[in-house]
């Protein structure tokens, strides 16, 4: 068997593993949704969740990266008004968050479709309170996303932390936690080798 065939076989195997993982996550989401009591008045049947991919390096000279999207899906028959989110990073972690958002005092108020505005202090590196600029309503069966945020870190020492999401609106003034969160940990040995895992 030549090198091309081996690489193609490994690629197909990895693709199959990723497809299985995606099907598993979707199955878990379906199960969580099916367990929700849609007839109790406690919920408007709105869910929020992260989707993400990771590039984790075991080389201390390399940067680790998460590319993610936060979704809010209105599964109810009612509008959700004035939605906003909080993406919270564990304290004491080396994670650095970035995304496509503007500040209220920005000179350039770019009003592109899907734009988001950061509502809290720009010096806060643990909580990111964000609201969509062009969406005050999430209509029934509609979804909005905060897309393509990045979380980067360099594993110069052992770390453990999480990225949590919360959704707020006029209907959820106390907030609603996302269905999932991103949990990360890695051990850096004294010999200089790192180990990252989800």
CSV table of N, CA and C in Angstrom, one decimal, residues 7-173:
chain,number,residue,atom,x,y,z
A,7,UNK,N,-2.5,7.7,3.8
A,7,UNK,CA,-3.0,9.0,4.2
A,7,UNK,C,-4.5,9.1,4.0
A,8,UNK,N,-4.9,8.6,2.9
A,8,UNK,CA,-6.4,8.7,2.6
A,8,UNK,C,-7.1,7.8,3.5
A,9,UNK,N,-6.6,6.7,3.9
A,9,UNK,CA,-7.3,5.8,4.8
A,9,UNK,C,-7.3,6.4,6.2
A,10,UNK,N,-6.2,7.1,6.7
A,10,UNK,CA,-6.2,7.8,8.0
A,10,UNK,C,-7.2,8.9,7.9
A,11,UNK,N,-7.3,9.7,6.8
A,11,UNK,CA,-8.2,10.8,6.7
A,11,UNK,C,-9.6,10.3,6.8
A,12,UNK,N,-10.0,9.2,6.1
A,12,UNK,CA,-11.3,8.7,6.2
A,12,UNK,C,-11.7,8.2,7.6
A,13,UNK,N,-10.7,7.6,8.2
A,13,UNK,CA,-10.9,7.1,9.6
A,13,UNK,C,-11.2,8.3,10.5
A,14,UNK,N,-10.4,9.3,10.4
A,14,UNK,CA,-10.6,10.5,11.3
A,14,UNK,C,-11.9,11.2,11.0
A,15,UNK,N,-12.3,11.3,9.7
A,15,UNK,CA,-13.6,11.8,9.3
A,15,UNK,C,-14.7,11.0,9.9
A,16,UNK,N,-14.6,9.7,9.8
A,16,UNK,CA,-15.6,8.8,10.4
A,16,UNK,C,-15.7,9.0,11.9
A,17,UNK,N,-14.6,9.2,12.6
A,17,UNK,CA,-14.6,9.4,14.1
A,17,UNK,C,-15.3,10.8,14.4
A,18,UNK,N,-15.0,11.8,13.6
A,18,UNK,CA,-15.6,13.1,13.8
A,18,UNK,C,-17.1,13.1,13.5
A,19,UNK,N,-17.5,12.3,12.5
A,19,UNK,CA,-18.9,12.2,12.2
A,19,UNK,C,-19.6,11.4,13.4
A,20,UNK,N,-19.0,10.4,13.9
A,20,UNK,CA,-19.6,9.7,15.0
A,20,UNK,C,-19.7,10.6,16.2
A,21,UNK,N,-18.7,11.4,16.5
A,21,UNK,CA,-18.8,12.4,17.6
A,21,UNK,C,-19.9,13.4,17.4
A,22,UNK,N,-20.0,13.9,16.2
A,22,UNK,CA,-21.1,14.8,15.9
A,22,UNK,C,-22.5,14.2,16.1
A,23,UNK,N,-22.7,13.0,15.6
A,23,UNK,CA,-23.9,12.3,15.8
A,23,UNK,C,-24.2,12.0,17.3
A,24,UNK,N,-23.2,11.7,18.1
A,24,UNK,CA,-23.3,11.6,19.5
A,24,UNK,C,-23.8,12.9,20.2
A,25,UNK,N,-23.2,14.0,19.8
A,25,UNK,CA,-23.6,15.3,20.4
A,25,UNK,C,-25.0,15.6,20.0
A,26,UNK,N,-25.4,15.4,18.8
A,26,UNK,CA,-26.7,15.7,18.3
A,26,UNK,C,-27.7,14.8,19.0
A,27,UNK,N,-27.4,13.6,19.3
A,27,UNK,CA,-28.2,12.6,20.0
A,27,UNK,C,-28.4,13.1,21.4
A,28,UNK,N,-27.3,13.6,22.1
A,28,UNK,CA,-27.5,14.1,23.4
A,28,UNK,C,-28.4,15.4,23.5
A,29,UNK,N,-28.2,16.3,22.5
A,29,UNK,CA,-29.1,17.4,22.4
A,29,UNK,C,-30.5,17.1,22.2
A,30,UNK,N,-30.8,16.1,21.3
A,30,UNK,CA,-32.2,15.6,21.1
A,30,UNK,C,-32.8,15.1,22.4
A,31,UNK,N,-32.0,14.3,23.1
A,31,UNK,CA,-32.4,13.7,24.4
A,31,UNK,C,-32.7,14.8,25.4
A,32,UNK,N,-31.9,15.8,25.5
A,32,UNK,CA,-32.1,16.9,26.5
A,32,UNK,C,-33.4,17.6,26.1
A,33,UNK,N,-33.6,17.9,24.8
A,33,UNK,CA,-34.8,18.6,24.3
A,33,UNK,C,-36.0,17.7,24.6
A,34,UNK,N,-35.9,16.4,24.4
A,34,UNK,CA,-37.1,15.6,24.6
A,34,UNK,C,-37.5,15.5,26.1
A,35,UNK,N,-36.5,15.7,27.0
A,35,UNK,CA,-36.8,15.7,28.4
A,35,UNK,C,-37.3,17.0,29.0
A,36,UNK,N,-37.3,18.0,28.2
A,36,UNK,CA,-37.9,19.3,28.6
A,36,UNK,C,-39.4,19.2,28.7
A,37,UNK,N,-39.9,19.8,29.7
A,37,UNK,CA,-41.4,19.8,29.9
A,37,UNK,C,-42.0,21.0,29.2
A,38,UNK,N,-42.4,20.8,28.0
A,38,UNK,CA,-42.9,21.9,27.1
A,38,UNK,C,-44.3,22.4,27.6
A,39,UNK,N,-44.9,21.7,28.4
A,39,UNK,CA,-46.3,22.1,28.9
A,39,UNK,C,-46.3,22.8,30.2
A,40,UNK,N,-45.1,22.8,30.9
A,40,UNK,CA,-45.1,23.6,32.1
A,40,UNK,C,-44.8,25.0,31.7
A,41,UNK,N,-45.3,26.0,32.4
A,41,UNK,CA,-45.1,27.4,32.0
A,41,UNK,C,-43.7,27.9,32.3
A,42,UNK,N,-42.8,27.0,32.9
A,42,UNK,CA,-41.5,27.5,33.3
A,42,UNK,C,-40.5,27.8,32.2
A,43,UNK,N,-40.8,27.4,31.0
A,43,UNK,CA,-39.8,27.6,29.9
A,43,UNK,C,-40.6,28.0,28.6
A,44,UNK,N,-39.9,28.9,27.9
A,44,UNK,CA,-40.5,29.2,26.6
A,44,UNK,C,-39.8,28.3,25.5
A,45,UNK,N,-39.3,27.2,25.9
A,45,UNK,CA,-38.6,26.2,25.0
A,45,UNK,C,-37.6,26.9,24.2
A,46,UNK,N,-36.7,27.6,24.8
A,46,UNK,CA,-35.6,28.2,24.2
A,46,UNK,C,-34.3,27.5,24.7
A,47,UNK,N,-33.4,27.2,23.8
A,47,UNK,CA,-32.2,26.5,24.1
A,47,UNK,C,-31.0,27.3,23.6
A,48,UNK,N,-29.9,27.2,24.3
A,48,UNK,CA,-28.7,27.8,23.8
A,48,UNK,C,-27.5,26.8,24.0
A,49,UNK,N,-26.6,26.8,23.1
A,49,UNK,CA,-25.5,25.9,23.1
A,49,UNK,C,-24.3,26.3,22.3
A,50,UNK,N,-23.1,25.8,22.6
A,50,UNK,CA,-21.9,26.0,21.9
A,50,UNK,C,-21.7,24.9,20.8
A,51,UNK,N,-21.2,25.3,19.7
A,51,UNK,CA,-20.5,24.4,18.8
A,51,UNK,C,-19.1,24.9,18.6
A,52,UNK,N,-18.1,24.0,18.5
A,52,UNK,CA,-16.7,24.5,18.5
A,52,UNK,C,-15.8,23.4,17.9
A,53,UNK,N,-14.7,23.9,17.5
A,53,UNK,CA,-13.6,23.0,17.1
A,53,UNK,C,-12.3,23.5,17.8
A,54,UNK,N,-11.4,22.5,18.0
A,54,UNK,CA,-10.2,22.8,18.7
A,54,UNK,C,-8.9,22.5,17.9
A,55,UNK,N,-7.9,23.2,18.1
A,55,UNK,CA,-6.6,22.8,17.6
A,55,UNK,C,-5.7,22.9,18.9
A,56,UNK,N,-5.4,21.8,19.4
A,56,UNK,CA,-4.6,21.7,20.7
A,56,UNK,C,-3.2,21.1,20.3
A,57,UNK,N,-2.2,21.9,20.7
A,57,UNK,CA,-0.8,21.4,20.4
A,57,UNK,C,-0.2,20.9,21.7
A,58,UNK,N,0.7,19.9,21.6
A,58,UNK,CA,1.5,19.5,22.7
A,58,UNK,C,2.8,20.1,22.8
A,59,UNK,N,3.1,21.0,21.9
A,59,UNK,CA,4.3,21.7,21.8
A,59,UNK,C,4.2,23.0,22.5
A,60,UNK,N,5.1,23.3,23.5
A,60,UNK,CA,5.0,24.5,24.4
A,60,UNK,C,5.2,25.8,23.6
A,61,UNK,N,5.8,25.7,22.4
A,61,UNK,CA,6.0,26.9,21.6
A,61,UNK,C,4.8,27.2,20.7
A,62,UNK,N,3.8,26.3,20.7
A,62,UNK,CA,2.7,26.5,19.8
A,62,UNK,C,1.5,27.1,20.6
A,63,UNK,N,0.6,27.8,20.0
A,63,UNK,CA,-0.6,28.3,20.6
A,63,UNK,C,-1.8,27.4,20.4
A,64,UNK,N,-2.6,27.2,21.4
A,64,UNK,CA,-3.8,26.4,21.3
A,64,UNK,C,-5.0,27.3,20.9
A,65,UNK,N,-6.0,26.7,20.2
A,65,UNK,CA,-7.0,27.6,19.7
A,65,UNK,C,-8.4,26.8,19.7
A,66,UNK,N,-9.4,27.5,20.1
A,66,UNK,CA,-10.8,27.1,20.0
A,66,UNK,C,-11.5,28.1,19.1
A,67,UNK,N,-12.2,27.6,18.1
A,67,UNK,CA,-13.0,28.4,17.2
A,67,UNK,C,-14.5,28.0,17.5
A,68,UNK,N,-15.3,28.9,18.0
A,68,UNK,CA,-16.6,28.5,18.4
A,68,UNK,C,-17.7,29.4,18.0
A,69,UNK,N,-18.9,28.9,18.2
A,69,UNK,CA,-20.2,29.7,17.9
A,69,UNK,C,-21.1,29.5,19.0
A,70,UNK,N,-21.8,30.5,19.4
A,70,UNK,CA,-22.9,30.4,20.5
A,70,UNK,C,-24.2,30.5,19.8
A,71,UNK,N,-25.1,29.6,20.0
A,71,UNK,CA,-26.4,29.5,19.3
A,71,UNK,C,-27.5,29.8,20.3
A,72,UNK,N,-28.5,30.5,19.9
A,72,UNK,CA,-29.8,30.6,20.7
A,72,UNK,C,-30.9,30.2,19.7
A,73,UNK,N,-31.7,29.2,20.1
A,73,UNK,CA,-32.7,28.7,19.3
A,73,UNK,C,-34.0,28.8,20.0
A,74,UNK,N,-35.0,29.6,19.4
A,74,UNK,CA,-36.3,29.7,20.0
A,74,UNK,C,-37.2,28.6,19.4
A,75,UNK,N,-37.5,27.6,20.2
A,75,UNK,CA,-38.3,26.5,19.8
A,75,UNK,C,-39.8,26.7,20.1
A,76,UNK,N,-40.1,27.8,20.6
A,76,UNK,CA,-41.5,28.0,21.1
A,76,UNK,C,-42.3,28.7,20.0
A,77,UNK,N,-43.5,29.0,20.4
A,77,UNK,CA,-44.4,29.7,19.5
A,77,UNK,C,-44.6,31.2,19.9
A,78,UNK,N,-43.7,31.7,20.7
A,78,UNK,CA,-43.7,33.0,21.2
A,78,UNK,C,-42.4,33.7,20.8
A,79,UNK,N,-42.4,35.0,20.6
A,79,UNK,CA,-41.2,35.8,20.4
A,79,UNK,C,-40.4,35.9,21.7
A,80,UNK,N,-39.0,35.9,21.5
A,80,UNK,CA,-38.1,36.2,22.6
A,80,UNK,C,-37.6,37.6,22.3
A,81,UNK,N,-37.8,38.5,23.3
A,81,UNK,CA,-37.4,39.9,23.0
A,81,UNK,C,-36.2,40.3,23.8
A,82,UNK,N,-35.4,41.2,23.2
A,82,UNK,CA,-34.2,41.8,23.7
A,82,UNK,C,-33.2,40.7,24.3
A,83,UNK,N,-32.8,39.8,23.4
A,83,UNK,CA,-31.8,38.8,23.8
A,83,UNK,C,-30.4,39.4,24.0
A,84,UNK,N,-29.7,38.8,24.9
A,84,UNK,CA,-28.3,39.1,25.1
A,84,UNK,C,-27.6,37.9,25.8
A,85,UNK,N,-26.3,37.8,25.7
A,85,UNK,CA,-25.6,36.6,26.2
A,85,UNK,C,-24.5,37.0,27.1
A,86,UNK,N,-24.0,36.1,27.9
A,86,UNK,CA,-22.8,36.2,28.7
A,86,UNK,C,-21.9,35.0,28.4
A,87,UNK,N,-20.7,35.2,27.9
A,87,UNK,CA,-19.8,34.1,27.7
A,87,UNK,C,-18.7,34.3,28.8
A,88,UNK,N,-18.6,33.3,29.7
A,88,UNK,CA,-17.8,33.5,30.9
A,88,UNK,C,-16.7,32.5,30.9
A,89,UNK,N,-15.4,33.0,31.1
A,89,UNK,CA,-14.3,32.1,31.2
A,89,UNK,C,-13.9,31.9,32.7
A,90,UNK,N,-13.4,30.8,33.0
A,90,UNK,CA,-13.0,30.5,34.4
A,90,UNK,C,-11.9,31.5,34.8
A,91,UNK,N,-11.9,31.9,36.0
A,91,UNK,CA,-10.8,32.8,36.5
A,91,UNK,C,-9.5,32.0,36.7
A,92,UNK,N,-8.5,32.7,36.5
A,92,UNK,CA,-7.1,32.2,36.7
A,92,UNK,C,-6.6,31.3,35.6
A,93,UNK,N,-7.3,31.3,34.4
A,93,UNK,CA,-6.9,30.5,33.3
A,93,UNK,C,-6.1,31.3,32.3
A,94,UNK,N,-5.3,30.7,31.4
A,94,UNK,CA,-4.6,31.5,30.5
A,94,UNK,C,-5.4,31.8,29.2
A,95,UNK,N,-6.7,31.6,29.2
A,95,UNK,CA,-7.5,31.7,28.0
A,95,UNK,C,-7.7,33.2,27.6
A,96,UNK,N,-7.6,33.5,26.3
A,96,UNK,CA,-7.8,34.9,25.8
A,96,UNK,C,-8.9,34.8,24.8
A,97,UNK,N,-10.0,35.5,25.0
A,97,UNK,CA,-11.2,35.5,24.2
A,97,UNK,C,-11.1,36.7,23.2
A,98,UNK,N,-11.6,36.4,22.0
A,98,UNK,CA,-11.7,37.4,21.0
A,98,UNK,C,-12.9,37.1,20.1
A,99,UNK,N,-13.5,38.1,19.6
A,99,UNK,CA,-14.7,37.8,18.7
A,99,UNK,C,-15.0,39.1,17.9
A,100,UNK,N,-16.0,39.0,17.1
A,100,UNK,CA,-16.4,40.2,16.3
A,100,UNK,C,-17.5,40.9,17.0
A,101,UNK,N,-17.1,41.9,17.7
A,101,UNK,CA,-18.0,42.8,18.4
A,101,UNK,C,-17.5,44.2,18.5
A,102,UNK,N,-18.3,45.1,18.8
A,102,UNK,CA,-17.9,46.5,18.9
A,102,UNK,C,-18.3,47.0,20.3
A,103,UNK,N,-17.8,48.2,20.6
A,103,UNK,CA,-18.1,48.8,21.9
A,103,UNK,C,-19.1,50.0,21.7
A,104,UNK,N,-19.9,50.3,22.6
A,104,UNK,CA,-20.8,51.4,22.4
A,104,UNK,C,-20.1,52.7,22.1
A,105,UNK,N,-18.9,52.9,22.5
A,105,UNK,CA,-18.2,54.2,22.3
A,105,UNK,C,-17.3,54.1,21.1
A,106,UNK,N,-17.4,53.1,20.3
A,106,UNK,CA,-16.5,52.9,19.1
A,106,UNK,C,-16.8,54.1,18.1
A,107,UNK,N,-15.7,54.6,17.6
A,107,UNK,CA,-15.8,55.6,16.6
A,107,UNK,C,-16.5,55.1,15.3
A,108,UNK,N,-16.2,53.9,15.0
A,108,UNK,CA,-16.8,53.3,13.8
A,108,UNK,C,-17.9,52.4,14.2
A,109,UNK,N,-19.1,52.9,14.1
A,109,UNK,CA,-20.3,52.0,14.5
A,109,UNK,C,-20.7,51.3,13.3
A,110,UNK,N,-20.0,50.2,13.0
A,110,UNK,CA,-20.2,49.3,11.9
A,110,UNK,C,-21.5,48.5,12.1
A,111,UNK,N,-22.5,48.8,11.4
A,111,UNK,CA,-23.8,48.1,11.5
A,111,UNK,C,-23.9,47.0,10.5
A,112,UNK,N,-23.0,46.1,10.4
A,112,UNK,CA,-23.2,45.0,9.5
A,112,UNK,C,-24.2,44.0,10.0
A,113,UNK,N,-24.8,43.3,9.1
A,113,UNK,CA,-25.8,42.3,9.5
A,113,UNK,C,-25.1,41.3,10.4
A,114,UNK,N,-25.7,40.9,11.5
A,114,UNK,CA,-25.2,40.0,12.5
A,114,UNK,C,-24.2,40.6,13.5
A,115,UNK,N,-24.0,41.9,13.5
A,115,UNK,CA,-23.1,42.5,14.4
A,115,UNK,C,-23.5,42.5,15.8
A,116,UNK,N,-22.6,42.4,16.8
A,116,UNK,CA,-22.8,42.3,18.2
A,116,UNK,C,-22.1,43.4,18.9
A,117,UNK,N,-22.6,43.8,20.1
A,117,UNK,CA,-22.0,44.9,20.8
A,117,UNK,C,-21.7,44.4,22.2
A,118,UNK,N,-20.5,44.7,22.7
A,118,UNK,CA,-20.1,44.3,24.1
A,118,UNK,C,-20.6,45.3,25.0
A,119,UNK,N,-21.3,44.8,26.1
A,119,UNK,CA,-22.0,45.7,27.0
A,119,UNK,C,-21.3,46.0,28.3
A,120,UNK,N,-20.3,45.2,28.6
A,120,UNK,CA,-19.6,45.4,29.9
A,120,UNK,C,-18.2,46.0,29.6
A,121,UNK,N,-17.5,46.2,30.7
A,121,UNK,CA,-16.2,46.9,30.7
A,121,UNK,C,-15.2,46.1,29.8
A,122,UNK,N,-14.5,46.8,28.9
A,122,UNK,CA,-13.5,46.1,28.0
A,122,UNK,C,-12.3,45.6,28.8
A,123,UNK,N,-12.1,46.0,30.0
A,123,UNK,CA,-11.0,45.5,30.8
A,123,UNK,C,-11.3,44.1,31.4
A,124,UNK,N,-12.6,43.8,31.5
A,124,UNK,CA,-13.0,42.5,32.1
A,124,UNK,C,-12.5,41.4,31.1
A,125,UNK,N,-11.7,40.5,31.5
A,125,UNK,CA,-11.2,39.4,30.7
A,125,UNK,C,-11.8,38.1,31.0
A,126,UNK,N,-12.8,38.1,31.8
A,126,UNK,CA,-13.5,36.8,32.2
A,126,UNK,C,-14.9,36.7,31.7
A,127,UNK,N,-15.6,37.9,31.7
A,127,UNK,CA,-17.0,37.9,31.2
A,127,UNK,C,-17.2,38.8,30.0
A,128,UNK,N,-17.9,38.3,29.1
A,128,UNK,CA,-18.2,39.0,27.8
A,128,UNK,C,-19.7,39.1,27.6
A,129,UNK,N,-20.3,40.2,28.0
A,129,UNK,CA,-21.7,40.5,27.9
A,129,UNK,C,-22.0,41.1,26.5
A,130,UNK,N,-22.8,40.4,25.7
A,130,UNK,CA,-22.9,40.8,24.3
A,130,UNK,C,-24.4,40.8,23.9
A,131,UNK,N,-24.7,41.7,23.0
A,131,UNK,CA,-26.1,41.8,22.5
A,131,UNK,C,-26.0,42.0,21.0
A,132,UNK,N,-27.0,41.4,20.3
A,132,UNK,CA,-27.0,41.6,18.8
A,132,UNK,C,-27.5,43.0,18.5
A,133,UNK,N,-26.9,43.7,17.6
A,133,UNK,CA,-27.3,45.0,17.3
A,133,UNK,C,-28.5,45.1,16.4
A,134,UNK,N,-28.7,44.2,15.5
A,134,UNK,CA,-29.8,44.3,14.6
A,134,UNK,C,-31.0,43.3,14.9
A,135,UNK,N,-31.0,42.7,16.1
A,135,UNK,CA,-32.0,41.8,16.4
A,135,UNK,C,-32.6,42.1,17.8
A,136,UNK,N,-33.8,42.5,17.9
A,136,UNK,CA,-34.4,42.7,19.2
A,136,UNK,C,-35.4,41.6,19.5
A,137,UNK,N,-35.7,40.8,18.5
A,137,UNK,CA,-36.7,39.7,18.6
A,137,UNK,C,-36.1,38.5,18.0
A,138,UNK,N,-36.3,37.3,18.6
A,138,UNK,CA,-36.0,36.0,18.0
A,138,UNK,C,-37.4,35.4,17.8
A,139,UNK,N,-37.8,35.3,16.6
A,139,UNK,CA,-39.1,34.8,16.3
A,139,UNK,C,-39.2,33.3,16.5
A,140,UNK,N,-40.4,32.7,16.6
A,140,UNK,CA,-40.6,31.3,16.8
A,140,UNK,C,-39.8,30.5,15.7
A,141,UNK,N,-39.2,29.4,16.2
A,141,UNK,CA,-38.4,28.5,15.4
A,141,UNK,C,-37.2,29.2,14.7
A,142,UNK,N,-36.8,30.3,15.2
A,142,UNK,CA,-35.7,31.0,14.6
A,142,UNK,C,-34.4,30.9,15.5
A,143,UNK,N,-33.3,31.0,14.9
A,143,UNK,CA,-32.0,30.9,15.6
A,143,UNK,C,-31.2,32.1,15.3
A,144,UNK,N,-30.5,32.6,16.4
A,144,UNK,CA,-29.4,33.6,16.1
A,144,UNK,C,-28.1,33.1,16.7
A,145,UNK,N,-27.0,33.6,16.2
A,145,UNK,CA,-25.7,33.1,16.7
A,145,UNK,C,-24.7,34.2,16.9
A,146,UNK,N,-23.8,34.0,17.8
A,146,UNK,CA,-22.6,34.8,18.0
A,146,UNK,C,-21.5,34.0,17.4
A,147,UNK,N,-21.1,34.2,16.1
A,147,UNK,CA,-20.3,33.3,15.4
A,147,UNK,C,-18.8,33.6,15.5
A,148,UNK,N,-18.1,32.5,15.3
A,148,UNK,CA,-16.6,32.5,15.1
A,148,UNK,C,-15.8,33.3,16.2
A,149,UNK,N,-16.1,33.1,17.4
A,149,UNK,CA,-15.3,33.6,18.5
A,149,UNK,C,-14.0,32.7,18.6
A,150,UNK,N,-13.0,33.2,19.1
A,150,UNK,CA,-11.7,32.5,19.3
A,150,UNK,C,-11.3,32.5,20.8
A,151,UNK,N,-10.8,31.4,21.2
A,151,UNK,CA,-10.1,31.4,22.5
A,151,UNK,C,-8.8,30.8,22.3
A,152,UNK,N,-7.7,31.6,22.7
A,152,UNK,CA,-6.3,31.1,22.5
A,152,UNK,C,-5.6,31.0,23.9
A,153,UNK,N,-4.7,30.2,23.9
A,153,UNK,CA,-3.8,30.1,25.1
A,153,UNK,C,-2.5,29.4,24.8
A,154,UNK,N,-1.5,29.7,25.6
A,154,UNK,CA,-0.2,29.0,25.4
A,154,UNK,C,0.0,28.2,26.7
A,155,UNK,N,0.3,26.9,26.6
A,155,UNK,CA,0.4,26.0,27.8
A,155,UNK,C,1.7,26.1,28.5
A,156,UNK,N,2.1,27.3,29.1
A,156,UNK,CA,3.3,27.4,29.8
A,156,UNK,C,3.3,26.8,31.1
A,157,UNK,N,2.1,26.4,31.6
A,157,UNK,CA,2.0,25.7,32.9
A,157,UNK,C,0.6,24.9,32.9
A,158,UNK,N,0.4,24.0,33.8
A,158,UNK,CA,-0.8,23.2,33.8
A,158,UNK,C,-2.0,24.2,34.0
A,159,UNK,N,-3.1,23.8,33.4
A,159,UNK,CA,-4.3,24.6,33.5
A,159,UNK,C,-5.5,23.7,33.5
A,160,UNK,N,-6.6,24.3,34.0
A,160,UNK,CA,-7.9,23.7,34.0
A,160,UNK,C,-9.0,24.8,34.0
A,161,UNK,N,-9.9,24.7,33.2
A,161,UNK,CA,-11.0,25.8,33.2
A,161,UNK,C,-12.1,25.4,32.2
A,162,UNK,N,-13.1,26.3,32.2
A,162,UNK,CA,-14.2,26.1,31.3
A,162,UNK,C,-14.7,27.4,30.7
A,163,UNK,N,-15.5,27.3,29.7
A,163,UNK,CA,-16.1,28.4,29.0
A,163,UNK,C,-17.6,28.1,29.1
A,164,UNK,N,-18.3,29.0,29.8
A,164,UNK,CA,-19.7,28.8,30.0
A,164,UNK,C,-20.5,29.9,29.3
A,165,UNK,N,-21.8,29.5,28.9
A,165,UNK,CA,-22.6,30.5,28.2
A,165,UNK,C,-24.0,30.6,28.9
A,166,UNK,N,-24.5,31.8,28.9
A,166,UNK,CA,-25.8,32.1,29.5
A,166,UNK,C,-26.6,33.0,28.6
A,167,UNK,N,-27.8,32.8,28.5
A,167,UNK,CA,-28.7,33.6,27.6
A,167,UNK,C,-29.7,34.3,28.5
A,168,UNK,N,-29.9,35.6,28.1
A,168,UNK,CA,-30.9,36.5,28.8
A,168,UNK,C,-31.8,37.1,27.8
A,169,UNK,N,-33.0,37.5,28.3
A,169,UNK,CA,-33.9,38.2,27.5
A,169,UNK,C,-35.0,38.8,28.4
A,170,UNK,N,-36.0,39.5,27.9
A,170,UNK,CA,-37.1,40.0,28.7
A,170,UNK,C,-37.8,38.8,29.4
A,171,UNK,N,-37.8,37.6,28.7
A,171,UNK,CA,-38.4,36.4,29.3
A,171,UNK,C,-37.5,35.7,30.3
A,172,UNK,N,-36.2,35.8,30.1
A,172,UNK,CA,-35.3,35.1,31.0
A,172,UNK,C,-34.4,36.1,31.7
A,173,UNK,N,-34.9,36.9,32.6
A,173,UNK,CA,-34.2,38.0,33.2
A,173,UNK,C,-33.1,37.4,34.2
